[in-house]
XYZ file of C-alpha atoms in Angstrom:
515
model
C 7.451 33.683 44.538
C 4.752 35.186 45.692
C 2.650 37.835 43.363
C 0.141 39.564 45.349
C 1.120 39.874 49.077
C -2.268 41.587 49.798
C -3.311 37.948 50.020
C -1.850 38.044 53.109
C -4.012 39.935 55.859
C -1.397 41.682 57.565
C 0.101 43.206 54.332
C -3.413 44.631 52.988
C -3.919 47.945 54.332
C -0.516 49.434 52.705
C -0.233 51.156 49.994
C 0.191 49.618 46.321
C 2.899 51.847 46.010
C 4.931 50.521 48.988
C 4.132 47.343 48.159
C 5.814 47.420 44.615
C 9.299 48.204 46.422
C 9.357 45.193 48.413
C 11.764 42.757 48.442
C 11.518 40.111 51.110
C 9.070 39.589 54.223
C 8.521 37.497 57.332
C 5.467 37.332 59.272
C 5.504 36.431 63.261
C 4.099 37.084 66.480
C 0.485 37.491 67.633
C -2.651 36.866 65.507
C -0.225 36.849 62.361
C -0.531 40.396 62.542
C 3.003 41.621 62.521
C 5.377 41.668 60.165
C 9.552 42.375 58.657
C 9.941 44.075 55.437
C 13.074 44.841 53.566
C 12.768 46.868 50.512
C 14.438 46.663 47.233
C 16.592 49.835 48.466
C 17.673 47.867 51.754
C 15.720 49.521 54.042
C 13.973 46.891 56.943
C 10.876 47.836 58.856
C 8.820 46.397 61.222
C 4.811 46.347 60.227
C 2.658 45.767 63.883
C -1.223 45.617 63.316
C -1.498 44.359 66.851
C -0.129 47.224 68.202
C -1.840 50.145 66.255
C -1.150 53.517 66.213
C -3.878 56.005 68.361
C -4.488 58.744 66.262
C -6.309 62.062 66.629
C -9.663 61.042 65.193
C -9.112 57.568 67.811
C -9.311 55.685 64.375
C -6.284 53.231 64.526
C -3.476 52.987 62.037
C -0.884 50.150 61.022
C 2.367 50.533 63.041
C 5.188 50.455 60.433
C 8.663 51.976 61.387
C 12.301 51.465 59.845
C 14.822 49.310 62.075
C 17.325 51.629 61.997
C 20.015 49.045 63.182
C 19.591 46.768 59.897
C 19.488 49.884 57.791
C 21.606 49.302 54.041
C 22.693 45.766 55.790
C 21.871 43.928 53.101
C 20.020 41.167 54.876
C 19.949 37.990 53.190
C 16.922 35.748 55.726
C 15.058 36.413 58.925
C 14.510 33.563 61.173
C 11.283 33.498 64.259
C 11.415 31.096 66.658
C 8.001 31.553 69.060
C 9.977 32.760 72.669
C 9.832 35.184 70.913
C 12.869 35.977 69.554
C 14.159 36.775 65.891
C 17.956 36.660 63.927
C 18.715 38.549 60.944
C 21.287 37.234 58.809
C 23.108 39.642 55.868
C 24.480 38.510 53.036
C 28.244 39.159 54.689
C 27.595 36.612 56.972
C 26.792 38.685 59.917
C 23.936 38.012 62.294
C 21.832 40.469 64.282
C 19.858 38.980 67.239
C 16.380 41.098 68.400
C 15.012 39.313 72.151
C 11.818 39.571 73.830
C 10.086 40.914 70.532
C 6.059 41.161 71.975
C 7.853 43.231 74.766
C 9.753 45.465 72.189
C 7.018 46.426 70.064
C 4.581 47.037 72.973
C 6.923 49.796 73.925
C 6.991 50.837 70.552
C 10.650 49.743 69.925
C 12.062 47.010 67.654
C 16.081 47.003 68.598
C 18.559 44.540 66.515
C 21.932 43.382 68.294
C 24.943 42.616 66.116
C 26.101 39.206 67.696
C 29.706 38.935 69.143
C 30.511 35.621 68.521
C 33.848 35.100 69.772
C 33.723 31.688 69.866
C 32.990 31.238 66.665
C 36.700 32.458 64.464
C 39.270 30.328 62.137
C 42.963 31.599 62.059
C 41.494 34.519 64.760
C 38.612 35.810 61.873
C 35.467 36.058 62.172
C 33.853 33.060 60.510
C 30.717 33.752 58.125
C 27.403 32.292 58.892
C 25.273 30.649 56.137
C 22.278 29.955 57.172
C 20.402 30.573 60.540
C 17.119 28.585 62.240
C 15.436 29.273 65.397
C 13.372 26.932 68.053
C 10.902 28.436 70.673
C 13.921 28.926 72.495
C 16.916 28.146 71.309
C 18.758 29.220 67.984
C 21.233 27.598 65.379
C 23.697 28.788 63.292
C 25.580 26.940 60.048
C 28.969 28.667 59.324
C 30.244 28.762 56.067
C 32.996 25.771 57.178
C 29.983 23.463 57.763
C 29.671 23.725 61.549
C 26.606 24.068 63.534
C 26.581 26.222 66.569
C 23.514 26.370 69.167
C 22.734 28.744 71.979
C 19.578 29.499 74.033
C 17.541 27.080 76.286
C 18.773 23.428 76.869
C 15.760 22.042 79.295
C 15.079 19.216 76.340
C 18.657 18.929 75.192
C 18.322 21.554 72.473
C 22.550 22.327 73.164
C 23.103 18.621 72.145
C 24.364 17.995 75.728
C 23.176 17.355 78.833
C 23.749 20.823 80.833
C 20.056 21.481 81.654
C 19.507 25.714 81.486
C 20.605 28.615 79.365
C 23.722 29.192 77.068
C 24.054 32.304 76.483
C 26.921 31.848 74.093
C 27.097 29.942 70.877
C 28.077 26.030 71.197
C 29.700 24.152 68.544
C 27.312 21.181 68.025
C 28.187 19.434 64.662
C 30.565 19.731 61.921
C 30.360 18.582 58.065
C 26.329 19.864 58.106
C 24.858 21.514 55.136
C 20.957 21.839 55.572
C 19.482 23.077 59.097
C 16.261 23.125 60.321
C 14.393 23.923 63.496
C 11.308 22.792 65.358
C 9.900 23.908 68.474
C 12.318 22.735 70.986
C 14.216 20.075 68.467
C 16.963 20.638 66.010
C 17.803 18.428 62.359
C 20.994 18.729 60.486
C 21.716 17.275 57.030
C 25.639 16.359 56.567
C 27.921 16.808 53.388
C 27.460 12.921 53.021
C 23.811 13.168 53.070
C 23.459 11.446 57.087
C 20.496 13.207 59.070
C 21.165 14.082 62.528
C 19.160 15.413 65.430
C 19.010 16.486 68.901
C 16.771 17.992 71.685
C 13.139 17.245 72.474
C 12.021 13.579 70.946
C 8.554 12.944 73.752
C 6.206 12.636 69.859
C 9.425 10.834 68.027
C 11.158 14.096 66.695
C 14.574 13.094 65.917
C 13.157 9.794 64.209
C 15.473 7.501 65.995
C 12.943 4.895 67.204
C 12.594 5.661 70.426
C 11.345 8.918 72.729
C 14.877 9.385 74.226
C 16.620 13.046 73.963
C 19.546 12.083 72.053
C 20.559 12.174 68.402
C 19.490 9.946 65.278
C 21.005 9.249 61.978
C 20.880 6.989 58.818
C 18.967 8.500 55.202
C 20.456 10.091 52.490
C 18.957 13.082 52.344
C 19.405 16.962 50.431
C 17.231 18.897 52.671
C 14.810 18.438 55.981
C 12.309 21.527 57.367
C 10.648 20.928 60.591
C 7.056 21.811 61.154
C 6.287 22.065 65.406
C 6.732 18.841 66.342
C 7.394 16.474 62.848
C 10.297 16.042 60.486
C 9.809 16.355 56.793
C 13.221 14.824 54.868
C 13.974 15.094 51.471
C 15.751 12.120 49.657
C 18.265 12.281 46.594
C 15.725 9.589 44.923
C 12.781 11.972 45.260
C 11.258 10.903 47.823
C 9.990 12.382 51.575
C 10.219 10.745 54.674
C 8.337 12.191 58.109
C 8.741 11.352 61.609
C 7.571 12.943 64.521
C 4.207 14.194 65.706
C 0.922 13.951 63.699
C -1.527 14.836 65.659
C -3.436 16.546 62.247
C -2.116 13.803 59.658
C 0.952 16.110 58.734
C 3.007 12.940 58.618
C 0.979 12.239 55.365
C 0.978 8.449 56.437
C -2.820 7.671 56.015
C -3.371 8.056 59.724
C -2.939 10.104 62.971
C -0.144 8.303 64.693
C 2.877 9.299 65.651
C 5.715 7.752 64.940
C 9.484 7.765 65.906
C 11.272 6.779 63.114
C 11.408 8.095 59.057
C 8.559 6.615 57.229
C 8.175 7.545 53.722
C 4.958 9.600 52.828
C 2.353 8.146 51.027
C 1.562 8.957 47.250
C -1.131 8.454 44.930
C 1.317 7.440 42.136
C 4.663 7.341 41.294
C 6.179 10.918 41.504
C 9.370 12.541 42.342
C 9.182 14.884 45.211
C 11.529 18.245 44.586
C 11.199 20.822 47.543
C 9.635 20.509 51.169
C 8.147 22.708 53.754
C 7.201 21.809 56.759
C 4.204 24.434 58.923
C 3.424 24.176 62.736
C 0.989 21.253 62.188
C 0.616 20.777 58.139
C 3.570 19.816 55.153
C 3.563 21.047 52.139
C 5.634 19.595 48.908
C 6.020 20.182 45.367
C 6.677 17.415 42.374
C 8.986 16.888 39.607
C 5.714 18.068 37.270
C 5.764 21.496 39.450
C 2.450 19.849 41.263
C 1.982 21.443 44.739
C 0.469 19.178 47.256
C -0.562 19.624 50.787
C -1.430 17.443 54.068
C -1.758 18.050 57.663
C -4.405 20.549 59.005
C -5.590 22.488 56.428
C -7.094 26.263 56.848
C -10.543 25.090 57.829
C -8.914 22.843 61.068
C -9.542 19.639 59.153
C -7.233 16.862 59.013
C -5.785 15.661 55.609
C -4.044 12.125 56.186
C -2.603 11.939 52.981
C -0.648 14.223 50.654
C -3.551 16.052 48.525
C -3.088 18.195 45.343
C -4.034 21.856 45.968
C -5.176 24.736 43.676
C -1.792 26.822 43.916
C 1.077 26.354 42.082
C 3.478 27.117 44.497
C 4.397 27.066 48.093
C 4.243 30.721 48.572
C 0.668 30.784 47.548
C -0.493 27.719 49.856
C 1.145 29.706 52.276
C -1.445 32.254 52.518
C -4.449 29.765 52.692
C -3.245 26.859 54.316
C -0.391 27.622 56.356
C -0.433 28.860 60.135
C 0.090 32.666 58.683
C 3.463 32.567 60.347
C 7.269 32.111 59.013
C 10.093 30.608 60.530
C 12.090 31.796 57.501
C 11.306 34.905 55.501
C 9.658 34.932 51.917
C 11.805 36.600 48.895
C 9.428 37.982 46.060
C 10.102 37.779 42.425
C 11.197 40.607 40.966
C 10.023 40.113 37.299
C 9.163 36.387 36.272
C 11.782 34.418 34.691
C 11.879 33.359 31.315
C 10.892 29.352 32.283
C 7.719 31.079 34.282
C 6.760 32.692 31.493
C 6.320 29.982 29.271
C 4.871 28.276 32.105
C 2.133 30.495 32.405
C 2.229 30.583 28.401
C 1.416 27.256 28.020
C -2.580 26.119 27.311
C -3.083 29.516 27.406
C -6.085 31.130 25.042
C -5.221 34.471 25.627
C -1.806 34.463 24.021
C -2.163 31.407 21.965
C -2.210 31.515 17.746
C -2.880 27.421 17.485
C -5.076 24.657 19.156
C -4.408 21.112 19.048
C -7.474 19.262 18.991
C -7.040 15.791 20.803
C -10.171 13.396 21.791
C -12.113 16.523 21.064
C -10.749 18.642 23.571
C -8.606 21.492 23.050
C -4.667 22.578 23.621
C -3.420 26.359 22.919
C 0.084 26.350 22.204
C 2.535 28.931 20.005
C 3.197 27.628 16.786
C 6.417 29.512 16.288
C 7.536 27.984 19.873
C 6.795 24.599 18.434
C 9.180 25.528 15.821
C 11.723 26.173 17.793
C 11.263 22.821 20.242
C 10.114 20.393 18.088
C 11.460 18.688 14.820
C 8.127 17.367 14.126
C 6.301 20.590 14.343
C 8.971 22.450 12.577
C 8.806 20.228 9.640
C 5.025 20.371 10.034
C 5.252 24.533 10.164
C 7.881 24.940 7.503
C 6.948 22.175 4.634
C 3.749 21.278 2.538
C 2.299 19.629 5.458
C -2.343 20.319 5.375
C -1.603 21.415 9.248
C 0.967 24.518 8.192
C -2.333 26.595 6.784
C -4.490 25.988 9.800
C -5.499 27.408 13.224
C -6.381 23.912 14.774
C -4.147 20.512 14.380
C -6.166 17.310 14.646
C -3.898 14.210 16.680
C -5.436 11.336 16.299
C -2.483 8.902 16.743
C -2.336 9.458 20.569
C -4.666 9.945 23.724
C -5.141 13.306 24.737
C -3.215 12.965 28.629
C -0.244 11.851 26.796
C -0.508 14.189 24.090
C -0.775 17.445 26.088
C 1.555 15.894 28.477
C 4.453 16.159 25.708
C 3.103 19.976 25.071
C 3.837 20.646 28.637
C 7.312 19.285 28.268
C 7.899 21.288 25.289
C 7.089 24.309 27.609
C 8.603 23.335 31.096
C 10.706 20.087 30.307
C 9.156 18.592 32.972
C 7.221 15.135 32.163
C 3.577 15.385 34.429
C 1.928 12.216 33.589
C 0.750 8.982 35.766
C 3.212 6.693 35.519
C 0.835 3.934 33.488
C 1.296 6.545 30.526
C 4.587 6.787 30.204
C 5.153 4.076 27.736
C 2.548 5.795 25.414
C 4.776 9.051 25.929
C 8.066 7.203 24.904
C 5.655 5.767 21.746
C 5.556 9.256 21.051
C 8.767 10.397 21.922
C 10.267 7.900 19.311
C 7.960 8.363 16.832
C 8.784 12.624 16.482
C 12.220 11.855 17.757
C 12.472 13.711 20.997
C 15.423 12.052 22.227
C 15.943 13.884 25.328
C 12.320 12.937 26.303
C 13.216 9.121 25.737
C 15.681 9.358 28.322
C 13.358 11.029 30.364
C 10.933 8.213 30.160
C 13.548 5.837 30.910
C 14.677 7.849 33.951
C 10.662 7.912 35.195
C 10.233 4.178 33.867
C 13.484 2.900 36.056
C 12.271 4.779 38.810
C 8.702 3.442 39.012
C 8.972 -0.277 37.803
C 7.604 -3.611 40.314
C 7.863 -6.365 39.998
C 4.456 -6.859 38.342
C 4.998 -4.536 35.520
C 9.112 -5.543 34.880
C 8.258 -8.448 31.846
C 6.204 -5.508 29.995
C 9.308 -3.015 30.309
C 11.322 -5.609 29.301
C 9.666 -6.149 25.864
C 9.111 -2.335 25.689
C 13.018 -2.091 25.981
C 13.252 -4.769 23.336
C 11.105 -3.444 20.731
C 12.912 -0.557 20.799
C 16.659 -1.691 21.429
C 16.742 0.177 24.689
C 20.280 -1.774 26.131
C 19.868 0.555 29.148
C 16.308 -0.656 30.203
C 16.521 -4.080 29.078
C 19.387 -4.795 31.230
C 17.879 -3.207 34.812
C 14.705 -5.292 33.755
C 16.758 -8.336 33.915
C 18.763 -7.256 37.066
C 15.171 -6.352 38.866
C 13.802 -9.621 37.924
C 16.627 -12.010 39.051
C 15.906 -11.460 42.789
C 11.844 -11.720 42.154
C 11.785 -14.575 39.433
C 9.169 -16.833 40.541
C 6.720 -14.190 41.528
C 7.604 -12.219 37.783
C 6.927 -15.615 35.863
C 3.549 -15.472 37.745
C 2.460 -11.917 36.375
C 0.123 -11.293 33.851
C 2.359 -9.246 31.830
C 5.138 -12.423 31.858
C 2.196 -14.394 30.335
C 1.199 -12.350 27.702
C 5.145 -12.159 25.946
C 5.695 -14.258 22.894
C 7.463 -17.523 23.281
C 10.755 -15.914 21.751
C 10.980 -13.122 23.882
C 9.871 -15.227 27.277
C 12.543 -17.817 26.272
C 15.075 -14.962 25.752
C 13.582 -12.870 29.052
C 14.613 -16.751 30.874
C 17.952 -16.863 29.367
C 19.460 -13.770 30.495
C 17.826 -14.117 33.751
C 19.059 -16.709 34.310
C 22.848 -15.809 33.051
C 22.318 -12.794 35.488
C 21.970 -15.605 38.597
C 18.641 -16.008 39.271
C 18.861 -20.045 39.394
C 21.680 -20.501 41.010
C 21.910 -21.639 44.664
């Protein structure tokens, strides 16, 4: 995930060699200066440039000693919550709890407890945990049978009940949850059936349940949620992200600074399809379907970004360095060796590896030409037959625009489509013409998704000019309920009297005129 972890302060004054063993990190506490570590052996130490080493010469040195308690335990995530405290969770489903961490370390210590959770067993065995989150004060647990357990500090309902004080044992909370996520003194949970739940502190509109009451919310189909200090970022199976909470820096992504106490969806730029979520103390990050990494909130300069904004990195573990608060509430796995989709990632419009440029609108794209082969009919009959192009070192397109035509490149490298959505029917012009049939459906997928109302009569011809059954029909379904305003359109006007008549006919059929 992340290449170069000297990007991160706290990591730079170890050695490259040390560095190259690493397997996963988390960074916490004061100043961002301190630091887990497991290596690829197992081993788990604790790096503290807050608390330096004296040494003879008085010149300071970084503070990194093994945790002899997590030693070969194969841990699996780390999870910080500010009070502070941290869990460790292995991949056998144990958890090791570490309290009072500032106070540790100052005494040059770093001690991990195996939890005895007694409470938690099915048929008198220990039941696994899956997944672990932590609040300021309070902590949450998902066992592998779906259920939720919470313990720590309940002053703002973080137990889901209303015994004010400390649990010192783990409550059962929820059952049937799948996604956890933690915020300062607030919990979310994501059920098997996709309902969002909440509890604890809601004074900025945490739990999104339309009021400031401690209780908790539901409603929203949703696949994941990550909570930043005080605001909610939810992830829907359609794509899209919802926020609620506080947004104080614009890390809503709304287009202002309000807070607000129910899901809103964030705003975009253009149709796109939203495919992970993280949510910082005050900022939100997201990627897109096209691997496009965007960012909004406070960003590393204290400004305020109201609205989702495309970054330079191309992925979270990168914006992480630069625009997040320099602290995890979950740890950070690296990559081990790039895999094979990265690669030809990275491969693609690349001059230093290229053989071939296509040459579109005068501007240039370096591609592979034996790739091409391999994921294209119409460059493999290009490549293989007496086609002018076999014998040369640039291709001339002059049949379509150059943001559609590198677009399609892309896909050949990635199979993801990254193009604004008023392109797309030029893309499925192209997909049909070199007949890329998975792309078609592709553009049908992205076409279904992003249609109005103004643009349904053009579809609809689109679908008809090219016997699309699929498309024609959810143009006719999408217009029945809208007919007067689509007859209005520009794009109704501009069909030919055969297709409007036709367009009329099965509208109507479909209902739109009756009572």
């Amino acid at each position: 995930m992340c290449s170069d972890l000297r990007s991160w302060p706290v990591f730079s004054s170890l050695e490259p060699e040390f560095i190259s063993q690493i397997h996963m990190v988390m960074i916490f506490g004061k100043l961002h200066k301190r630091a887990l570590i497991v290596t690829r052996d197992k081993m788990v130490y604790v790096l503290d440039l807050y608390n330096c080493l004296e040494t003879g010469n008085k010149i300071s040195t970084p503070y990194l000693k093994e945790i002899e308690d997590l030693r070969g335990k194969d841990i699996k995530t780390f999870a910080y919550g500010m009070g502070p405290h941290i869990l460790a969770l292995t991949n056998g489903g144990e958890v090791y709890s570490c309290d009072n961490v500032d106070c540790q370390l100052e005494n040059g210590i770093c001690k991990f407890t195996l939890m005895k959770m007694s409470t938690i067993k099915n048929n008198q065995n220990m039941m696994r945990v899956v997944d672990i989150a932590c609040g300021c004060y309070h902590s949450i647990i998902l066992t592998e049978n779906d259920e939720v357990y919470a313990w720590g500090s309940n002053n703002s309902g973080q137990m889901n009940n209303s015994i004010y004080g400390l649990s010192t044992t783990p409550k059962l909370v929820l059952s049937n949850v799948v996604c956890i996520s933690c915020g300062n003194d607030f919990t979310i949970a994501v059920t098997r059936n996709g309902k969002v739940y909440g509890w604890g502190r809601n004074n900025v509109g945490q739990l999104g349940i339309g009021n400031h009451g401690n209780k908790n919310a539901t409603q929203q189909t949703l696949i994941k949620v990550t909570c930043g200090f005080e605001h909610t970022l939810a992830l829907t199976d359609k794509g899209n992200i919802y926020a609620w909470g506080g947004n104080m820096s614009g890390q809503l992504g709304i287009g202002n600074q309000t807070e607000c106490c129910k899901p809103i969806m964030v705003k975009q730029i253009e149709k796109m399809r939203w495919i992970d979520i993280t949510a910082l103390n005050n900022s939100s990050i997201a990627v897109t379907e096209a691997g496009r990494v965007y960012i909004w909130g406070v960003d590393c300069h204290g400004k305020s970004i109201v609205t989702p904004t495309i970054a330079s990195s191309s992925n979270i573990s990168d914006m992480l360095v630069h625009y997040g608060p320099n602290v995890m509430q979950k740890s950070m796995i690296l990559d081990e060796e790039p895999n094979i989709l990265e690669c030809l990632r990275i491969a693609f419009d690349n001059s230093s590896t290229s053989d071939l440029k296509i040459q579109v609108e005068g501007k240039y794209i370096h591609v592979h030409k034996a790739f091409l082969k391999i994921r294209s009919l119409h460059f493999r009959n290009m490549f293989e037959h007496d086609w002018t192009e076999n014998n040369q070192s640039v291709v001339k397109i002059n049949t379509f625009s150059y943001i559609v035509y590198k677009a399609y490149l892309k896909y050949l490298y990635t199979n993801i489509v990254d193009l604004p959505f008023k392109n797309i029917s030029e893309l499925f012009d192209l997909a049909n013409a070199y007949f890329e049939n998975n792309l078609k459906k592709q553009c049908i997928r992205i076409i279904k998704q992003g249609i109005t109302v103004s643009d349904v009569a053009y579809f609809y011809s689109i679908a008809v000019k090219y016997n699309i059954k699929e498309l024609e029909e959810f143009c006719v379904q999408l217009a029945v309920g809208h007919m007067t305003t689509v007859v209005e359109t520009e794009n109704f006007a501009k069909l030919d009297q055969n297709l409007m008549k036709t367009f009329i006919i099965k509208a109507s059929k479909a209902g739109c005129f009756k009572n």
